[in-house]
Short mmCIF file of C-alpha atoms in Angstrom, two decimals:
data_model
loop_
_atom_site.label_atom_id
_atom_site.label_comp_id
_atom_site.label_asym_id
_atom_site.label_seq_id
_atom_site.Cartn_x
_atom_site.Cartn_y
_atom_site.Cartn_z
CA MET X 1 56.49 -54.71 11.35
CA ARG X 2 57.93 -53.83 14.45
CA LEU X 3 57.34 -50.23 13.99
CA ALA X 4 60.58 -50.47 12.78
CA LYS X 5 61.95 -53.34 11.27
CA GLU X 6 59.84 -55.97 12.51
CA ARG X 7 62.83 -56.33 14.64
CA CYS X 8 61.80 -53.17 16.18
CA ILE X 9 58.51 -54.11 17.38
CA VAL X 10 58.48 -57.70 17.19
CA SER X 11 60.55 -58.39 20.16
CA SER X 12 61.89 -56.90 23.28
CA THR X 13 65.22 -58.19 22.01
CA SER X 14 65.73 -55.26 19.74
CA HIS X 15 63.71 -53.08 22.02
CA ILE X 16 62.62 -50.82 19.18
CA LEU X 17 58.92 -50.26 19.50
CA ALA X 18 56.58 -48.18 17.48
CA ILE X 19 54.74 -45.55 19.49
CA MET X 20 51.52 -43.67 18.86
CA GLU X 21 50.13 -40.61 20.59
CA ARG X 22 46.64 -42.07 20.74
CA LEU X 23 45.63 -45.70 20.92
CA ARG X 24 42.79 -46.56 18.59
CA THR X 25 41.29 -49.84 19.70
CA CYS X 26 39.04 -50.79 16.82
CA SER X 27 37.32 -53.75 18.40
CA PHE X 28 36.51 -51.67 21.46
CA VAL X 29 35.19 -48.84 19.32
CA PHE X 30 32.94 -51.32 17.53
CA ALA X 31 31.59 -52.43 20.89
CA VAL X 32 30.96 -48.81 21.81
CA LEU X 33 29.19 -48.05 18.57
CA GLY X 34 27.16 -51.23 18.85
CA SER X 35 25.98 -50.21 22.28
CA ILE X 36 25.04 -46.79 20.98
CA ILE X 37 22.93 -48.28 18.23
CA ILE X 38 21.04 -50.88 20.21
CA ALA X 39 20.66 -49.33 23.64
CA PRO X 40 17.58 -47.15 24.11
CA GLN X 41 18.68 -43.77 25.36
CA ASP X 42 17.09 -40.48 26.27
CA ARG X 43 17.34 -38.16 23.29
CA SER X 44 19.02 -35.51 25.41
CA THR X 45 21.92 -37.81 26.20
CA THR X 46 24.86 -37.13 23.95
CA LYS X 47 26.87 -39.85 22.31
CA ALA X 48 29.93 -38.76 24.25
CA ALA X 49 28.11 -39.18 27.55
CA ARG X 50 26.87 -42.62 26.56
CA ILE X 51 30.33 -43.67 25.46
CA ASP X 52 31.78 -42.39 28.73
CA GLU X 53 29.22 -44.37 30.71
CA LEU X 54 30.10 -47.56 28.83
CA ILE X 55 33.83 -47.04 29.25
CA SER X 56 33.39 -46.41 32.96
CA ARG X 57 31.65 -49.76 33.28
CA TYR X 58 34.49 -51.52 31.49
CA GLN X 59 37.00 -49.79 33.75
CA GLN X 60 35.12 -50.67 36.93
CA CYS X 61 35.05 -54.33 35.88
CA GLY X 62 38.77 -54.26 35.12
CA TYR X 63 38.33 -54.89 31.40
CA PHE X 64 39.84 -51.71 29.99
CA ASN X 65 42.97 -49.75 30.79
CA GLY X 66 44.37 -47.36 28.19
CA SER X 67 43.39 -44.41 26.03
CA ILE X 68 40.46 -44.17 23.69
CA LEU X 69 39.48 -41.85 20.86
CA VAL X 70 36.20 -41.99 18.95
CA ALA X 71 35.71 -39.96 15.78
CA GLU X 72 32.57 -39.52 13.71
CA HIS X 73 32.65 -38.11 10.18
CA GLY X 74 36.20 -36.89 10.72
CA LYS X 75 35.42 -35.11 13.99
CA VAL X 76 36.64 -36.30 17.38
CA ILE X 77 33.60 -36.73 19.62
CA TYR X 78 35.26 -38.44 22.56
CA GLU X 79 38.77 -38.95 23.93
CA LYS X 80 39.90 -40.03 27.35
CA GLY X 81 42.66 -41.74 29.28
CA VAL X 82 41.50 -44.61 31.47
CA GLY X 83 43.43 -46.22 34.31
CA TYR X 84 47.21 -46.16 34.60
CA ALA X 85 50.06 -46.06 32.11
CA ASN X 86 52.26 -47.33 34.93
CA MET X 87 50.40 -49.06 37.74
CA ARG X 88 53.39 -49.26 40.06
CA MET X 89 54.04 -45.52 39.78
CA HIS X 90 50.33 -44.62 39.56
CA THR X 91 50.96 -42.69 36.34
CA PRO X 92 47.55 -42.04 34.78
CA ASN X 93 46.75 -42.64 31.14
CA THR X 94 45.81 -39.53 29.16
CA PRO X 95 44.87 -38.97 25.51
CA GLN X 96 48.53 -38.03 25.01
CA THR X 97 50.03 -41.19 26.54
CA LYS X 98 52.32 -43.02 24.14
CA PHE X 99 51.88 -46.76 23.68
CA GLY X 100 54.08 -49.39 22.10
CA ILE X 101 51.98 -50.82 19.26
CA ALA X 102 53.91 -54.08 18.87
CA SER X 103 52.95 -56.07 15.79
CA ILE X 104 50.50 -53.45 14.58
CA SER X 105 53.68 -51.96 13.17
CA LYS X 106 53.90 -54.78 10.63
CA GLN X 107 51.49 -52.82 8.46
CA PHE X 108 54.03 -50.00 8.26
CA THR X 109 56.75 -52.39 7.10
CA ALA X 110 54.41 -53.93 4.54
CA ALA X 111 53.49 -50.49 3.18
CA LEU X 112 57.16 -49.49 2.87
CA VAL X 113 58.01 -52.73 1.07
CA LEU X 114 55.17 -52.27 -1.42
CA MET X 115 56.25 -48.68 -2.04
CA GLN X 116 59.68 -50.00 -3.05
CA VAL X 117 57.98 -52.52 -5.34
CA THR X 118 55.89 -49.75 -6.92
CA ASN X 119 59.03 -47.66 -7.46
CA GLY X 120 60.76 -50.55 -9.20
CA ASN X 121 63.42 -51.02 -6.53
CA LEU X 122 62.20 -54.43 -5.40
CA ARG X 123 60.34 -57.39 -6.89
CA LEU X 124 57.73 -59.40 -5.05
CA ASP X 125 59.21 -62.57 -6.54
CA ALA X 126 62.76 -61.69 -5.46
CA THR X 127 64.19 -64.21 -3.01
CA VAL X 128 65.76 -63.54 0.35
CA SER X 129 69.10 -64.88 -0.88
CA GLU X 130 69.17 -62.38 -3.75
CA ILE X 131 69.21 -59.49 -1.28
CA LEU X 132 70.75 -60.95 1.89
CA PRO X 133 73.80 -63.00 0.85
CA TRP X 134 74.45 -64.13 4.42
CA TYR X 135 71.11 -65.91 4.70
CA ARG X 136 71.24 -69.71 4.38
CA LYS X 137 70.95 -70.57 0.69
CA ASP X 138 68.93 -73.78 0.96
CA THR X 139 65.93 -71.87 2.28
CA GLY X 140 66.66 -68.26 1.35
CA SER X 141 66.74 -69.16 -2.34
CA ARG X 142 63.15 -70.43 -2.07
CA ILE X 143 61.52 -67.74 0.07
CA THR X 144 60.20 -64.69 -1.79
CA ILE X 145 59.37 -61.17 -0.63
CA GLU X 146 55.68 -61.80 -1.26
CA GLN X 147 55.75 -64.92 0.90
CA LEU X 148 57.35 -62.98 3.75
CA LEU X 149 54.60 -60.37 3.47
CA ARG X 150 51.87 -63.02 3.47
CA HIS X 151 53.31 -65.16 6.30
CA THR X 152 53.62 -68.08 3.87
CA SER X 153 57.42 -68.33 3.85
CA GLY X 154 57.48 -71.71 5.58
CA LEU X 155 59.40 -70.30 8.53
CA PRO X 156 58.38 -71.97 11.79
CA PRO X 157 56.19 -70.23 14.39
CA ASP X 158 58.43 -68.09 16.58
CA TYR X 159 56.19 -66.33 19.07
CA ASP X 160 57.25 -68.66 21.87
CA ALA X 161 60.98 -68.48 21.13
CA PRO X 162 62.96 -67.30 24.19
CA GLU X 163 64.69 -64.72 22.00
CA PHE X 164 61.36 -62.90 21.70
CA GLY X 165 61.03 -62.64 25.47
CA ASP X 166 62.70 -60.36 27.98
CA GLY X 167 65.32 -62.73 29.36
CA VAL X 168 68.97 -63.55 28.75
CA ALA X 169 68.38 -65.08 25.31
CA ALA X 170 66.76 -61.87 24.10
CA ALA X 171 69.49 -59.65 25.50
CA ARG X 172 72.18 -61.45 23.50
CA HIS X 173 70.89 -60.18 20.17
CA ALA X 174 69.85 -56.56 20.38
CA GLU X 175 70.60 -55.66 16.75
CA PRO X 176 68.13 -56.80 14.08
CA GLU X 177 70.66 -58.43 11.76
CA ALA X 178 72.39 -60.28 14.59
CA PHE X 179 68.98 -61.37 15.82
CA ALA X 180 67.94 -62.57 12.36
CA GLN X 181 71.17 -64.49 11.84
CA SER X 182 70.67 -66.26 15.15
CA VAL X 183 66.92 -66.82 15.22
CA CYS X 184 65.46 -66.45 11.73
CA GLN X 185 67.36 -69.08 9.75
CA ARG X 186 65.69 -72.15 11.17
CA THR X 187 64.59 -75.15 9.14
CA LEU X 188 61.34 -74.59 7.26
CA VAL X 189 58.21 -76.35 8.47
CA SER X 190 56.47 -76.20 5.09
CA GLU X 191 57.27 -75.52 1.46
CA PRO X 192 57.26 -71.74 0.85
CA GLY X 193 53.94 -70.55 -0.50
CA THR X 194 51.90 -73.57 0.61
CA ARG X 195 50.94 -72.84 4.20
CA TRP X 196 50.22 -69.83 6.43
CA ASN X 197 52.21 -69.46 9.65
CA TYR X 198 52.36 -66.15 11.49
CA SER X 199 56.00 -65.09 11.47
CA ASN X 200 57.72 -62.30 13.35
CA CYS X 201 60.99 -63.34 11.72
CA GLY X 202 59.50 -62.76 8.29
CA TYR X 203 58.97 -59.10 9.06
CA ILE X 204 62.33 -58.75 10.75
CA LEU X 205 63.83 -59.92 7.46
CA LEU X 206 61.68 -57.46 5.50
CA GLY X 207 62.96 -54.59 7.64
CA ILE X 208 66.56 -55.64 7.02
CA ILE X 209 65.84 -56.00 3.30
CA LEU X 210 64.45 -52.45 3.21
CA GLU X 211 67.65 -51.13 4.75
CA GLN X 212 69.74 -53.17 2.36
CA ILE X 213 68.11 -51.94 -0.84
CA THR X 214 67.83 -48.30 0.26
CA ALA X 215 71.12 -48.01 2.15
CA THR X 216 69.08 -46.11 4.75
CA SER X 217 68.06 -46.88 8.31
CA PHE X 218 64.57 -48.17 8.84
CA ASP X 219 63.81 -45.21 11.09
CA GLU X 220 64.64 -42.73 8.33
CA ILE X 221 62.72 -44.72 5.69
CA LEU X 222 59.71 -44.75 7.97
CA GLN X 223 59.90 -41.03 8.69
CA SER X 224 60.58 -39.87 5.13
CA GLN X 225 58.22 -42.19 3.28
CA LEU X 226 55.25 -42.44 5.64
CA LEU X 227 55.18 -40.47 8.86
CA ARG X 228 56.24 -37.01 7.69
CA PRO X 229 54.13 -37.04 4.49
CA LEU X 230 51.09 -38.15 6.50
CA GLU X 231 51.85 -35.65 9.30
CA MET X 232 51.92 -38.46 11.86
CA ASN X 233 54.00 -36.33 14.17
CA ASP X 234 53.28 -38.32 17.30
CA THR X 235 54.30 -41.69 15.85
CA GLY X 236 57.83 -42.98 15.64
CA MET X 237 60.50 -45.36 16.81
CA ASP X 238 61.16 -46.09 20.45
CA ASN X 239 64.81 -46.81 21.09
CA ASN X 240 64.29 -48.41 24.46
CA SER X 241 63.07 -45.23 26.11
CA LEU X 242 59.26 -45.41 25.93
CA VAL X 243 58.60 -46.39 29.55
CA ARG X 244 61.49 -44.34 30.91
CA LEU X 245 60.01 -41.20 29.33
CA GLY X 246 56.55 -41.81 30.73
CA GLY X 247 55.01 -44.05 28.07
CA ALA X 248 52.69 -46.90 28.91
CA VAL X 249 53.92 -50.16 30.41
CA GLY X 250 52.53 -53.31 28.78
CA TYR X 251 50.17 -55.36 30.95
CA GLN X 252 48.46 -58.69 30.54
CA ARG X 253 45.27 -59.68 32.31
CA ARG X 254 45.26 -63.21 33.68
CA PRO X 255 42.66 -65.23 35.61
CA GLY X 256 42.20 -63.71 39.03
CA PRO X 257 42.43 -60.13 40.28
CA ARG X 258 46.08 -59.50 39.44
CA VAL X 259 47.32 -57.79 36.28
CA CYS X 260 50.82 -58.83 35.24
CA THR X 261 53.38 -56.92 33.25
CA ARG X 262 54.69 -58.61 30.14
CA PRO X 263 56.93 -57.86 27.15
CA VAL X 264 55.20 -56.08 24.28
CA TYR X 265 55.48 -58.07 21.04
#
């Protein structure tokens, strides 16, 4: 979900990104733990020191830039900011740096949808057309909530659509519903329920559906149903202000020594 209606995080069009106080990079943590297990070490060396040594190597080779937190049995044993949140401004990363989490926010949307299902306010077999009367009937009457959740709606791949970039096409549709009406009603590429295709549009539609059935903004649903109860006080919606307020800029490593900025999807 875009931490916020898929629209939120999915594209720089809506510019609503989910933010987290600490970035937990699971694959990297696995690499760290793997190194701890297999590498012979002096018994006096602490895990934190060994982790720091490994991270320093990754940083020196240009393979890691961000913030890391490692916890063991519920206790934080290591946390550190590495490199720069903004390379142009030389703003360093710290454990408190906020990052846009892009499509990781889809899990928040999915959780909120399933909570509505559990509460009896929504059915998994309900169709898009039942809830969003403006959506094209020939496809909306065949796509269910469950299929949107599972990326089996039949909607075409959309990750390379210009509307999901940072150019003129994206700027035309800043609001989620306007974006969905323009971009997310394309002809299906497969019969709903028969084929998996990763879909940003599917989660944009789920965010709009949540607002429709609750008559509440996605931001408030997110805060009241998930973030406040879980005391996730450093997570929330970014209304286009993340970088301006000192949050991390998104970067993409490409062949060669240069690191390029890119939109965060």
